[in-house]
XYZ file of C-alpha atoms in Angstrom:
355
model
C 12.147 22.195 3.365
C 11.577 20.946 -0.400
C 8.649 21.535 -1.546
C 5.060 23.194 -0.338
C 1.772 20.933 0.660
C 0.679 19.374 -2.631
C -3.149 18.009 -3.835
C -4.218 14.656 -3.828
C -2.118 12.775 -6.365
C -3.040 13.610 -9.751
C -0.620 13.215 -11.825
C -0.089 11.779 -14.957
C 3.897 11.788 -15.151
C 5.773 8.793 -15.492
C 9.005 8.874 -12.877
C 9.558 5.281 -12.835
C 9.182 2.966 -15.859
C 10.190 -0.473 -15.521
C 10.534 -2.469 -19.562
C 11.077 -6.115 -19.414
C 12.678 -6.115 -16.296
C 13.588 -9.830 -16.014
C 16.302 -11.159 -12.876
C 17.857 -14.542 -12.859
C 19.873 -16.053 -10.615
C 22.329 -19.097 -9.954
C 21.597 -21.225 -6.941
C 23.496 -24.584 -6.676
C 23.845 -24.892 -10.379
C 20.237 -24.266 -11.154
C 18.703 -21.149 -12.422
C 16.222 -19.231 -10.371
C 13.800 -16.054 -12.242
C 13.189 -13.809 -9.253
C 11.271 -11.073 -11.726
C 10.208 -12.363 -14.704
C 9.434 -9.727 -17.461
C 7.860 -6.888 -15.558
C 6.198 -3.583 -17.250
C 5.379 -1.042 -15.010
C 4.524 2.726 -15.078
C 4.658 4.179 -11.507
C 3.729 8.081 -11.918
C 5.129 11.170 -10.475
C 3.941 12.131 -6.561
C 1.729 8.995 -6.606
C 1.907 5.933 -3.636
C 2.391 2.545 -5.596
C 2.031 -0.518 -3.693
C 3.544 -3.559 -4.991
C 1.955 -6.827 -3.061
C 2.688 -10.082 -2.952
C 3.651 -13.241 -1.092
C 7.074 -14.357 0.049
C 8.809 -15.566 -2.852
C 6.960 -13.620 -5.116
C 9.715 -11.420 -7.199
C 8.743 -8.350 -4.929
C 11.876 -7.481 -2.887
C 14.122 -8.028 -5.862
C 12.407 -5.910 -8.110
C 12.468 -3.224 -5.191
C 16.139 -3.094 -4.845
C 16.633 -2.772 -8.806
C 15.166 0.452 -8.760
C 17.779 1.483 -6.958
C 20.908 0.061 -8.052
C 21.135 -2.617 -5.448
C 20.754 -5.587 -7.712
C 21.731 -5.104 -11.720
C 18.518 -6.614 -14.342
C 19.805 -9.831 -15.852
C 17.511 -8.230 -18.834
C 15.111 -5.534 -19.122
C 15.603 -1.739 -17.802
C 14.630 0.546 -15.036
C 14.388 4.431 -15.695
C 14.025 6.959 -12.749
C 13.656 10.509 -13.590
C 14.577 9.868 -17.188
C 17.659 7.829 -15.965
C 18.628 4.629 -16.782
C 19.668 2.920 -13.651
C 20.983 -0.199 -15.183
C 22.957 1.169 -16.942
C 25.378 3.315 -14.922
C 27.801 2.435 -12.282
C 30.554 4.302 -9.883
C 30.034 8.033 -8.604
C 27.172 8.696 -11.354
C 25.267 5.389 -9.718
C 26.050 6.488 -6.249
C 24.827 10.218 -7.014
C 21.594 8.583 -8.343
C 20.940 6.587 -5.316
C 20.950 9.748 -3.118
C 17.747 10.714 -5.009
C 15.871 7.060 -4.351
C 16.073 6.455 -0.563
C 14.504 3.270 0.929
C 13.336 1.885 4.628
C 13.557 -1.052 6.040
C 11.610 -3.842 7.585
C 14.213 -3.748 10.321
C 15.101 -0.224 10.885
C 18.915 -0.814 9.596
C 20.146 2.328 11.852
C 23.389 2.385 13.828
C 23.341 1.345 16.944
C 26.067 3.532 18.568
C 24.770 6.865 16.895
C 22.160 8.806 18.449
C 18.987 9.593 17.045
C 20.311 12.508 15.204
C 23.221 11.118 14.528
C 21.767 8.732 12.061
C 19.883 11.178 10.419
C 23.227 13.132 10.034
C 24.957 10.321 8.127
C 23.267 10.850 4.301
C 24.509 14.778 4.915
C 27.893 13.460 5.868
C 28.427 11.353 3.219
C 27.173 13.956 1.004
C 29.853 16.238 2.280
C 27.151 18.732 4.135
C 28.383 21.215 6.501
C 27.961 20.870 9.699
C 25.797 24.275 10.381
C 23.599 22.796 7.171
C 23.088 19.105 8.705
C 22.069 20.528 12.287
C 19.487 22.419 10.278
C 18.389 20.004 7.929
C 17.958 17.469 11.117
C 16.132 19.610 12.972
C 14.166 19.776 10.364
C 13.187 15.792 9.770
C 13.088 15.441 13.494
C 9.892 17.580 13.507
C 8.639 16.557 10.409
C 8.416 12.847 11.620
C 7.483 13.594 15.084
C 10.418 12.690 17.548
C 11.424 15.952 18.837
C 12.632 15.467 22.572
C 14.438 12.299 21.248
C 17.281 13.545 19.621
C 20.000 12.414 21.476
C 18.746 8.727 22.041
C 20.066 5.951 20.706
C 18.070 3.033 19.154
C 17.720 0.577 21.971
C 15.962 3.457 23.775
C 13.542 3.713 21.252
C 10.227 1.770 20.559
C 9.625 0.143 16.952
C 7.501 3.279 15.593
C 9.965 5.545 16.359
C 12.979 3.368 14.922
C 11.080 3.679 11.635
C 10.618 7.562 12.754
C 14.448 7.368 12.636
C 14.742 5.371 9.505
C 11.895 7.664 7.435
C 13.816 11.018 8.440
C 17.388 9.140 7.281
C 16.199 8.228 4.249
C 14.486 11.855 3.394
C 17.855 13.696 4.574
C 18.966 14.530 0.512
C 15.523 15.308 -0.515
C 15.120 12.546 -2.676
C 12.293 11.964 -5.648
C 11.714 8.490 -4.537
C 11.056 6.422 -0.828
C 11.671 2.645 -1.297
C 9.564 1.048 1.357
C 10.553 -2.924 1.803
C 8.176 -4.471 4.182
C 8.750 -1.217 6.597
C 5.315 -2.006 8.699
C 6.123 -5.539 9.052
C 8.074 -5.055 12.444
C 5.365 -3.203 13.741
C 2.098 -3.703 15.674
C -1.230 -2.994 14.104
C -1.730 0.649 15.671
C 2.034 1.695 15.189
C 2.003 0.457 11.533
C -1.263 3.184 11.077
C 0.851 5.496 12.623
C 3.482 5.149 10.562
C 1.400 4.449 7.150
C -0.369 8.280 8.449
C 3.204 9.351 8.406
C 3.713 8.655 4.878
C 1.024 9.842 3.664
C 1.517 13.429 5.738
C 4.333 12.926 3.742
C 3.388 12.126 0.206
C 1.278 14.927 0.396
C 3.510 17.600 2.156
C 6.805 16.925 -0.417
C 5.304 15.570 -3.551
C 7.308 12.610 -2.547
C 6.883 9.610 -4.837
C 6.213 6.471 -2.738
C 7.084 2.658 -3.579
C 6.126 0.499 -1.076
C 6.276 -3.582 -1.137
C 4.171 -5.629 1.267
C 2.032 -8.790 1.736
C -0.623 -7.187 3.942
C -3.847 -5.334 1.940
C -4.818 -3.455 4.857
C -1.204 -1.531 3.933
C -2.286 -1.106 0.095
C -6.100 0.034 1.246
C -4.677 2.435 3.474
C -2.491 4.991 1.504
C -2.045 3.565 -1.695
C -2.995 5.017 -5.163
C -2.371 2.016 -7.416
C -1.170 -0.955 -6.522
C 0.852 -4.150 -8.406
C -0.052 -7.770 -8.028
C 3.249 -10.144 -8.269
C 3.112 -13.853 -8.296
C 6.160 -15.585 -9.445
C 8.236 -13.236 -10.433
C 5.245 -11.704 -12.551
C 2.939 -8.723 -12.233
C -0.401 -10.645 -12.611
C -2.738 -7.705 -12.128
C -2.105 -4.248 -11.788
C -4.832 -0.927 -11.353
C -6.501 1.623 -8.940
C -6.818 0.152 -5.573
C -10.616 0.897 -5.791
C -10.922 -0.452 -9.196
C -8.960 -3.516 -7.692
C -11.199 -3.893 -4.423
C -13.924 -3.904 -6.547
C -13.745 -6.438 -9.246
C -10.416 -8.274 -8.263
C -9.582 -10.682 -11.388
C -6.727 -12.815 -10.503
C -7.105 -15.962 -7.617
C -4.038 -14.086 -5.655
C -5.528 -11.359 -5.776
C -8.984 -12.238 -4.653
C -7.059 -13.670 -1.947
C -5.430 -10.630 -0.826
C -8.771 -9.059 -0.965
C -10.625 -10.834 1.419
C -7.799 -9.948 3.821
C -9.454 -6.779 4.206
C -12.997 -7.165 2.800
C -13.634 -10.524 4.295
C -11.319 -11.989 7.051
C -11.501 -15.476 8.236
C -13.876 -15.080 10.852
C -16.064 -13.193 8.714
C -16.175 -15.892 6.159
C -17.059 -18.705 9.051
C -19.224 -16.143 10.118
C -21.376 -15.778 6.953
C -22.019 -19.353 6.568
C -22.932 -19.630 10.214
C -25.515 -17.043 9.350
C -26.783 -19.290 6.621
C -27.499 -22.058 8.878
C -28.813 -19.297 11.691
C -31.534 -17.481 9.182
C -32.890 -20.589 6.735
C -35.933 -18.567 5.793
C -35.853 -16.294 2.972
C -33.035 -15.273 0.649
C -29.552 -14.363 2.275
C -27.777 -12.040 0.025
C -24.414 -9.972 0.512
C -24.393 -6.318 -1.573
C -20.712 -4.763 -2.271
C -21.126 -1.067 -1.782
C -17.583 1.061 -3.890
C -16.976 4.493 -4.334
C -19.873 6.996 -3.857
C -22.458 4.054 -3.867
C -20.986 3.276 -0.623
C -22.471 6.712 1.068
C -25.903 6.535 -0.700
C -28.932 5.532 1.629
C -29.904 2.532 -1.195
C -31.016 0.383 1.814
C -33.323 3.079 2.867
C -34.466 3.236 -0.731
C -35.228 -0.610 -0.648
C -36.851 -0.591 1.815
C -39.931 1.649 1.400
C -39.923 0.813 -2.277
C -40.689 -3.500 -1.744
C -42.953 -4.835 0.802
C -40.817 -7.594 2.390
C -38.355 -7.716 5.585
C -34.962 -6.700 5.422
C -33.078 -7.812 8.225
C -29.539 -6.604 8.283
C -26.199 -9.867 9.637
C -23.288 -8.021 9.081
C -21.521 -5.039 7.344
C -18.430 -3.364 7.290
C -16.999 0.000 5.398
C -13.529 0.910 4.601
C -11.573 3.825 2.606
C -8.800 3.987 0.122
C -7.335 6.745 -1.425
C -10.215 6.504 -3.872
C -13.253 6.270 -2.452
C -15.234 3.902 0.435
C -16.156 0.339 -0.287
C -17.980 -1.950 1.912
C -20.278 -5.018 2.201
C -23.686 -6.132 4.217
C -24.997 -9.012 4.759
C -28.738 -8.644 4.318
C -31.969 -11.501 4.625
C -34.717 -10.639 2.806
C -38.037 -12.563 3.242
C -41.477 -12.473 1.876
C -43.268 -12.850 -1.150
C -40.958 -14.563 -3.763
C -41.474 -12.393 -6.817
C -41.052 -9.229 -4.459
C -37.830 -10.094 -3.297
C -36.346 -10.804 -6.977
C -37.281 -7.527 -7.970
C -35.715 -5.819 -4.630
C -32.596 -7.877 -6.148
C -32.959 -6.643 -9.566
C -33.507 -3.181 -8.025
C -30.100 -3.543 -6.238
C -28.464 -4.361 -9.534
C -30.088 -1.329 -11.157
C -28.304 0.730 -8.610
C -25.355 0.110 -9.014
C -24.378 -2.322 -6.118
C -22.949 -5.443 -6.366
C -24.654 -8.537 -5.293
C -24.427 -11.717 -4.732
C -27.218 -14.676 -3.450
C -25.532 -16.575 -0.515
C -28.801 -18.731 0.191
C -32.510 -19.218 -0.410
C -35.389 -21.360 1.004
């Protein structure tokens, strides 16, 4: 089934290149720019996130790489074809190689579970000894063997998308459109199905365009990831590089989703109030720094008190990052140089109080 297990992504092949893409529309006489002069590269076997909030451009551009929607101005290329700027059989032959899920599932009700995986193979004028064997196939390869011959309302949300992820792989296709496909879903099944994808990014060299407005979705299984505020791509990088040093308000926003939620904001200024002696810094730990005993290091090398609030650690497809929440106290001149020592390794930080 299509290709062998692949390495981490690596590659540096362009499969997607989006030039000027620009889409307007007309809503009660007035003109609306959903995507306003995007440039993108999205790279051969890689997972791409494109984030943003509602209204932001994001679904729109999705559904032009596809076909779905035609560029007012601008072009999208897939596999060294221009997509807007065919039409008919050749258009509908193109789709077959970029496949896309759904927020909400979109399968047929009164077809079983292998039934809808069928229907690509039908349309595609399969046989029917090759489409029993090809959905065999998916149905192991997303998990849902013993459900074959349910139908959707007998299924649970996970395995919907199950349903809608082995559909959508049925013609072996280059690319998986994912619009909002973990939005659905509760916090555990949306893992599950973000550890699907990955499985299989990894297993089929399958390139991966996903759109969402949750971070935890881009730190997950993402490569690089795409920033779009109206209609505009306002930053765009490594999802490491991006955790790290964040440049863009929005995107510093979607940031602290993941590196500091709400309650750990409230709670860091409670801890101000809760530790007024000494100097209350927080240190932002990326990549390899992340796994390197610096704290041990700090502490046998300066003669004050380190007393450690709060810390958390994540991982993204390149590397950990994480923060703490340290106080330091004693002499004055010691703890700026245990600061200054901090900066000399490598690990961002940043004063949140001081007697």
């Amino acid at each position: 089934m299509g290709a062998g297990r692949v390495p981490e992504f690596r590659s540096d092949n362009t499969l997607i290149n989006l030039q000027h893409l620009t889409k307007r529309f007309s809503r009660s006489g007035n003109e609306v720019t959903a995507v306003d002069g995007v440039d993108l590269n999205i790279r051969e076997g890689e997972i791409y996130g494109i984030i943003g909030y509602s209204g932001a451009g994001k679904s729109t551009l999705i559904r032009m790489l596809n076909g779905l929607e035609q560029p007012t101005s601008g072009s999208v290329t897939v596999n060294g074809l221009e997509m807007s700027s065919i039409s008919g059989a050749e258009l509908r032959k193109a789709r077959q190689k970029v496949s896309m899920i759904f927020q909400h599932f979109n399968l047929l009700w009164s077809r079983t579970v292998e039934e809808n995986i069928s229907l690509p193979l039908e349309i595609a004028g399969a046989d029917k000894a090759a489409r029993a064997e090809r959905v065999r196939e998916l149905v192991r390869l997303v998990g849902l063997e013993g459900r074959e011959k349910a139908y959707p309302s007998e299924l649970s949300g996970g395995q919907k998308q199950r349903v809608g992820i082995a559909r959508a792989l049925a013609n072996e296709p280059r690319v998986l459109l994912c619009d909002e496909a973990t939005s659905a879903l509760d916090p555990e099944t949306t893992d599950s199905i973000l550890d699907l994808l990955t499985s299989i990014n990894r297993r089929l060299g399958l390139t991966i365009v996903l759109i969402t407005h949750e971070m935890h979705v881009i730190r997950k299984i993402c490569h690089r990831v795409a920033v779009m505020e109206a209609g505009k791509v306002v930053e765009e990088g490594d999802v490491l590089q991006v955790f790290k040093s964040p440049e863009q308000p929005i995107t510093k926003r979607f940031v602290s989703q993941v590196t500091e939620p709400g309650d750990a904001r409230q709670a860091i200024s409670q801890l101000g109030e809760a530790y007024p002696d000494g100097t209350l810094i927080r240190l932002g730990f990326v990549g390899d720094r992340a796994e390197q005993p610096v704290l041990a290091k700090l502490i046998r090398s300066f003669d004050i008190n380190v007393n450690i609030l709060q810390g958390n650690i994540a991982q993204t497809h390149g590397g950990a990052f994480g923060s703490l929440v340290l106080q330091l106290s004693g002499d004055g001149n010691a703890v700026r140089e245990a600061i200054a020592f901090l900066h000399a390794e490598g690990v961002e930080t940043e004063v949140i109080a001081h007697d």
